[in-house]
């Protein structure tokens, strides 16, 4: 090997080792920053074993606690179903009322409806005296395979009307609230590069124009005057530039809808949280956003609360950090008296979308929810129980 080649090889090796070294140093710094979120003195001690729904639905603040469930899971897992009934006052079908998901999709073809999963979900709630939510009528995800080649600008309004009249009509008077439109506002760089109104370029926007939102709400109100009508969205929780931009875009949308008389009753705050981002959670920022929504005359539903632990190292700190995220978030949110419900997106780690969508790099079982895979209560259950029990009588929020 020539002297020059040897010198290049040496520099390449030094460079690689330095790069690898800096990667592992950065990873260790990030690991330490995450572990610093832990407070070993935080014990999450709870008094009594009272269920979450009974802690929530108390005199002076009849808050509803519940979860999202899949009809097949509660049919096949009796222990899970028993815990759902014990802890929850209100349920959201995770799949059954979407246009398309595996396992008995609602819309198998342009002219067909398969209500079997939704009927099973309703029957379960009626058997056990629980409330049922509708999720969701207008969304850019979970559209059936036939949608793209069938629905056009000419017939889109007809397909949407047919869907809402059939689905909302079938359950009229039996649904507590409908997520009429889901996730219509962009986030991240698309919010800055995209439309001035912040609307996501969904098939519905492309097919029907910006009025699709108002149209969906008005038609749903006509078909089921009893249900609360909700606009549902995510990515609004943290004191970050991206989340602040999306909060402002959501507020602009809600103000616009209210100004044109759109029949909207509530905002759905999905609250899919990330434990590793907890340093960016600022209670005052969340409370200000919720108060701004309430000032529009809207109720607020926390619709899909969970805490991904994807980035949290294995160890005793992990459940404590997740639990502290639940308690800190709810302690802030529940000070807003317009909040009428809290639902987690699932109840047990055995059944969470995060297992598939945000698996851990160490391949260990994710632990984002309140019960473990054997349905035992975790620290995060205690955290939610404490937040519900300690829910203060709301104090008026002073605008800073
Ligand atoms: O299991 C099948 C697999 O057999 C098949 O090969 C594959 C490809 O079609 O699909 C797999 O099922 C997927 C399922 O998740 C697996 O759990 C479905 O396609 C997929 O649609 C489903 O994702 C759901 C997602 O919404 C889209 O509908 C999640 O379960 C559900 O938790 C998630 O929930 C959403 C809310 O509705 C709206 N807010 C965000 C929230 C999380 O993304």
Short mmCIF file of C-alpha atoms in Angstrom, two decimals, residues 149-387:
data_model
loop_
_atom_site.label_atom_id
_atom_site.label_comp_id
_atom_site.label_asym_id
_atom_site.label_seq_id
_atom_site.Cartn_x
_atom_site.Cartn_y
_atom_site.Cartn_z
CA UNK A 149 -61.12 4.77 -8.56
CA UNK A 150 -64.79 5.31 -7.78
CA UNK A 151 -65.22 8.68 -6.09
CA UNK A 152 -64.85 11.72 -8.33
CA UNK A 153 -65.44 15.46 -8.03
CA UNK A 154 -68.80 14.89 -9.67
CA UNK A 155 -70.06 12.16 -7.31
CA UNK A 156 -68.10 12.81 -4.08
CA UNK A 157 -70.88 14.83 -2.44
CA UNK A 158 -73.32 12.04 -3.20
CA UNK A 159 -71.05 9.38 -1.70
CA UNK A 160 -70.47 11.44 1.43
CA UNK A 161 -74.18 12.14 1.81
CA UNK A 162 -75.02 8.46 1.27
CA UNK A 163 -72.43 7.45 3.91
CA UNK A 164 -73.55 9.94 6.55
CA UNK A 165 -77.26 9.31 6.03
CA UNK A 166 -76.78 5.53 6.23
CA UNK A 167 -74.26 5.35 9.09
CA UNK A 168 -75.35 8.28 11.27
CA UNK A 169 -78.98 7.49 10.52
CA UNK A 170 -78.67 3.86 11.66
CA UNK A 171 -77.40 4.88 15.10
CA UNK A 172 -79.25 8.20 15.45
CA UNK A 173 -80.04 8.93 19.08
CA UNK A 174 -77.65 6.20 20.30
CA UNK A 175 -74.28 7.92 19.77
CA UNK A 176 -72.94 10.27 22.44
CA UNK A 177 -70.75 12.20 20.00
CA UNK A 178 -69.40 11.89 16.47
CA UNK A 179 -65.90 12.70 15.30
CA UNK A 180 -67.43 14.18 12.17
CA UNK A 181 -64.10 15.31 10.67
CA UNK A 182 -60.72 13.95 11.74
CA UNK A 183 -57.25 15.51 11.30
CA UNK A 184 -58.08 18.12 8.64
CA UNK A 185 -55.17 20.41 9.60
CA UNK A 186 -51.62 19.78 8.37
CA UNK A 187 -48.64 19.66 10.68
CA UNK A 188 -44.91 20.07 10.52
CA UNK A 189 -43.21 21.54 7.48
CA UNK A 190 -46.30 20.94 5.34
CA UNK A 191 -48.16 23.42 7.55
CA UNK A 192 -45.63 26.10 6.59
CA UNK A 193 -45.21 25.08 2.97
CA UNK A 194 -48.86 24.26 2.41
CA UNK A 195 -52.13 26.19 2.29
CA UNK A 196 -52.56 29.47 4.17
CA UNK A 197 -55.62 28.03 5.93
CA UNK A 198 -53.51 25.07 7.11
CA UNK A 199 -55.93 22.53 5.66
CA UNK A 200 -54.42 19.16 4.84
CA UNK A 201 -54.63 18.21 1.18
CA UNK A 202 -56.94 15.27 1.78
CA UNK A 203 -59.01 13.49 -0.88
CA UNK A 204 -62.06 15.22 0.61
CA UNK A 205 -60.54 18.67 0.13
CA UNK A 206 -59.49 17.84 -3.41
CA UNK A 207 -62.90 16.37 -4.27
CA UNK A 208 -65.23 18.81 -2.50
CA UNK A 209 -63.22 21.96 -1.78
CA UNK A 210 -62.86 23.68 1.59
CA UNK A 211 -66.59 23.54 2.29
CA UNK A 212 -66.49 19.75 2.89
CA UNK A 213 -66.07 20.29 6.62
CA UNK A 214 -69.11 22.54 7.05
CA UNK A 215 -71.15 20.25 4.79
CA UNK A 216 -70.30 17.14 6.83
CA UNK A 217 -71.22 18.84 10.11
CA UNK A 218 -74.52 20.24 8.81
CA UNK A 219 -75.59 16.89 7.33
CA UNK A 220 -74.64 14.97 10.50
CA UNK A 221 -76.64 17.43 12.60
CA UNK A 222 -79.63 16.97 10.33
CA UNK A 223 -79.42 13.17 10.55
CA UNK A 224 -78.74 12.94 14.30
CA UNK A 225 -79.72 16.14 16.13
CA UNK A 226 -78.91 14.52 19.50
CA UNK A 227 -75.24 13.66 19.03
CA UNK A 228 -72.50 16.11 20.01
CA UNK A 229 -70.54 16.98 16.86
CA UNK A 230 -66.76 17.03 17.20
CA UNK A 231 -63.73 18.11 15.19
CA UNK A 232 -60.85 15.82 16.23
CA UNK A 233 -57.10 16.40 15.79
CA UNK A 234 -53.59 15.67 17.16
CA UNK A 235 -50.09 17.16 17.41
CA UNK A 236 -51.12 20.06 19.67
CA UNK A 237 -49.61 19.22 23.04
CA UNK A 238 -46.10 20.58 23.32
CA UNK A 239 -44.36 23.94 23.64
CA UNK A 240 -42.72 23.56 20.26
CA UNK A 241 -42.77 25.73 17.15
CA UNK A 242 -44.53 23.00 15.18
CA UNK A 243 -47.26 22.35 17.76
CA UNK A 244 -47.83 26.08 18.31
CA UNK A 245 -48.30 26.57 14.58
CA UNK A 246 -50.79 23.73 14.46
CA UNK A 247 -52.65 25.02 17.55
CA UNK A 248 -53.04 28.37 15.80
CA UNK A 249 -54.24 26.72 12.60
CA UNK A 250 -56.79 24.62 14.51
CA UNK A 251 -58.05 27.71 16.34
CA UNK A 252 -58.38 29.57 13.02
CA UNK A 253 -60.40 26.67 11.60
CA UNK A 254 -62.68 26.47 14.64
CA UNK A 255 -63.23 30.24 14.65
CA UNK A 256 -64.04 30.14 10.94
CA UNK A 257 -66.52 27.30 11.39
CA UNK A 258 -68.21 29.01 14.34
CA UNK A 259 -68.40 32.29 12.40
CA UNK A 260 -70.28 30.62 9.54
CA UNK A 261 -72.67 28.86 11.89
CA UNK A 262 -71.32 25.34 11.38
CA UNK A 263 -73.07 23.09 13.95
CA UNK A 264 -69.94 22.05 15.88
CA UNK A 265 -70.21 21.34 19.61
CA UNK A 266 -66.79 20.17 20.73
CA UNK A 267 -63.11 19.85 19.90
CA UNK A 268 -61.48 16.42 20.17
CA UNK A 269 -57.92 16.67 21.54
CA UNK A 270 -56.36 13.34 20.63
CA UNK A 271 -53.39 13.71 23.01
CA UNK A 272 -51.11 11.00 21.64
CA UNK A 273 -48.17 11.86 23.89
CA UNK A 274 -44.48 10.92 23.74
CA UNK A 275 -42.75 10.36 27.08
CA UNK A 276 -39.36 11.32 25.62
CA UNK A 277 -40.74 14.76 24.71
CA UNK A 278 -42.08 15.51 28.19
CA UNK A 279 -39.51 18.26 28.76
CA UNK A 280 -41.40 20.22 26.08
CA UNK A 281 -44.71 19.84 27.91
CA UNK A 282 -45.72 23.14 29.54
CA UNK A 283 -49.02 23.09 31.49
CA UNK A 284 -49.68 26.80 30.90
CA UNK A 285 -49.36 26.33 27.13
CA UNK A 286 -51.92 23.50 27.15
CA UNK A 287 -54.30 25.39 29.45
CA UNK A 288 -54.14 28.50 27.27
CA UNK A 289 -54.99 26.49 24.15
CA UNK A 290 -57.89 24.72 25.86
CA UNK A 291 -59.17 28.01 27.24
CA UNK A 292 -58.99 29.60 23.77
CA UNK A 293 -61.10 26.71 22.44
CA UNK A 294 -63.56 26.97 25.31
CA UNK A 295 -63.87 30.74 24.66
CA UNK A 296 -65.33 29.80 21.26
CA UNK A 297 -68.19 28.15 23.13
CA UNK A 298 -66.90 24.64 22.45
CA UNK A 299 -66.69 21.69 24.82
CA UNK A 300 -63.45 19.70 24.83
CA UNK A 301 -63.03 15.92 24.73
CA UNK A 302 -59.66 14.27 25.28
CA UNK A 303 -60.23 11.51 22.77
CA UNK A 304 -57.14 9.31 22.24
CA UNK A 305 -54.77 9.73 25.19
CA UNK A 306 -51.79 7.41 25.31
CA UNK A 307 -48.05 7.81 26.03
CA UNK A 308 -45.55 6.14 23.75
CA UNK A 309 -42.53 4.84 25.67
CA UNK A 310 -40.64 3.98 22.49
CA UNK A 311 -37.58 6.06 23.45
CA UNK A 312 -37.59 5.29 27.19
CA UNK A 313 -34.78 2.94 28.24
CA UNK A 314 -35.71 -0.35 29.90
CA UNK A 315 -35.64 -0.13 33.69
CA UNK A 316 -37.57 0.95 36.79
CA UNK A 317 -37.72 4.55 35.58
CA UNK A 318 -39.81 3.64 32.49
CA UNK A 319 -43.26 3.19 34.08
CA UNK A 320 -42.64 6.15 36.42
CA UNK A 321 -41.84 8.46 33.52
CA UNK A 322 -44.94 7.34 31.57
CA UNK A 323 -47.08 7.75 34.70
CA UNK A 324 -45.76 11.26 35.30
CA UNK A 325 -46.64 12.23 31.74
CA UNK A 326 -50.25 11.08 32.29
CA UNK A 327 -50.56 12.88 35.62
CA UNK A 328 -48.91 16.13 34.53
CA UNK A 329 -50.99 16.30 31.35
CA UNK A 330 -54.33 15.56 33.02
CA UNK A 331 -53.62 17.81 36.01
CA UNK A 332 -53.28 20.66 33.53
CA UNK A 333 -56.08 19.70 31.15
CA UNK A 334 -58.67 18.97 33.82
CA UNK A 335 -58.36 22.48 35.21
CA UNK A 336 -60.29 23.56 32.12
CA UNK A 337 -63.96 23.14 33.02
CA UNK A 338 -64.91 22.78 29.33
CA UNK A 339 -63.24 19.34 29.31
CA UNK A 340 -66.11 16.85 29.49
CA UNK A 341 -64.35 13.54 28.85
CA UNK A 342 -61.02 11.73 28.93
CA UNK A 343 -60.51 8.63 26.82
CA UNK A 344 -57.35 6.61 26.42
CA UNK A 345 -56.69 4.98 23.08
CA UNK A 346 -56.99 1.50 24.48
CA UNK A 347 -56.79 0.38 28.12
CA UNK A 348 -54.23 -2.44 28.18
CA UNK A 349 -50.72 -2.78 26.74
CA UNK A 350 -51.99 -6.06 25.28
CA UNK A 351 -54.00 -4.10 22.71
CA UNK A 352 -52.37 -0.89 21.52
CA UNK A 353 -51.79 0.47 18.03
CA UNK A 354 -48.33 1.50 19.24
CA UNK A 355 -47.11 -2.12 19.29
CA UNK A 356 -47.21 -2.02 15.53
CA UNK A 357 -46.91 1.68 14.72
CA UNK A 358 -44.24 2.69 17.25
CA UNK A 359 -42.44 -0.51 18.32
CA UNK A 360 -39.42 -0.22 20.61
CA UNK A 361 -35.94 -0.59 19.13
CA UNK A 362 -35.12 -3.15 21.85
CA UNK A 363 -38.19 -5.16 20.66
CA UNK A 364 -39.57 -5.28 24.22
CA UNK A 365 -43.33 -4.97 24.80
CA UNK A 366 -44.45 -1.37 24.63
CA UNK A 367 -46.05 -0.09 27.87
CA UNK A 368 -48.08 3.01 26.86
CA UNK A 369 -51.38 2.33 28.60
CA UNK A 370 -52.92 1.87 32.06
CA UNK A 371 -53.13 -1.92 32.45
CA UNK A 372 -50.37 -4.35 31.60
CA UNK A 373 -50.83 -7.28 29.21
CA UNK A 374 -52.26 -9.35 32.10
CA UNK A 375 -54.75 -6.56 32.94
CA UNK A 376 -52.95 -5.55 36.14
CA UNK A 377 -53.11 -1.88 37.03
CA UNK A 378 -49.82 -0.04 36.39
CA UNK A 379 -48.36 3.19 37.79
CA UNK A 380 -49.99 4.99 34.86
CA UNK A 381 -53.38 3.73 36.07
CA UNK A 382 -52.55 5.26 39.46
CA UNK A 383 -51.50 8.49 37.77
CA UNK A 384 -54.79 8.82 35.87
CA UNK A 385 -56.74 7.80 38.99
CA UNK A 386 -55.00 10.53 41.03
CA UNK A 387 -55.58 13.16 38.37
#
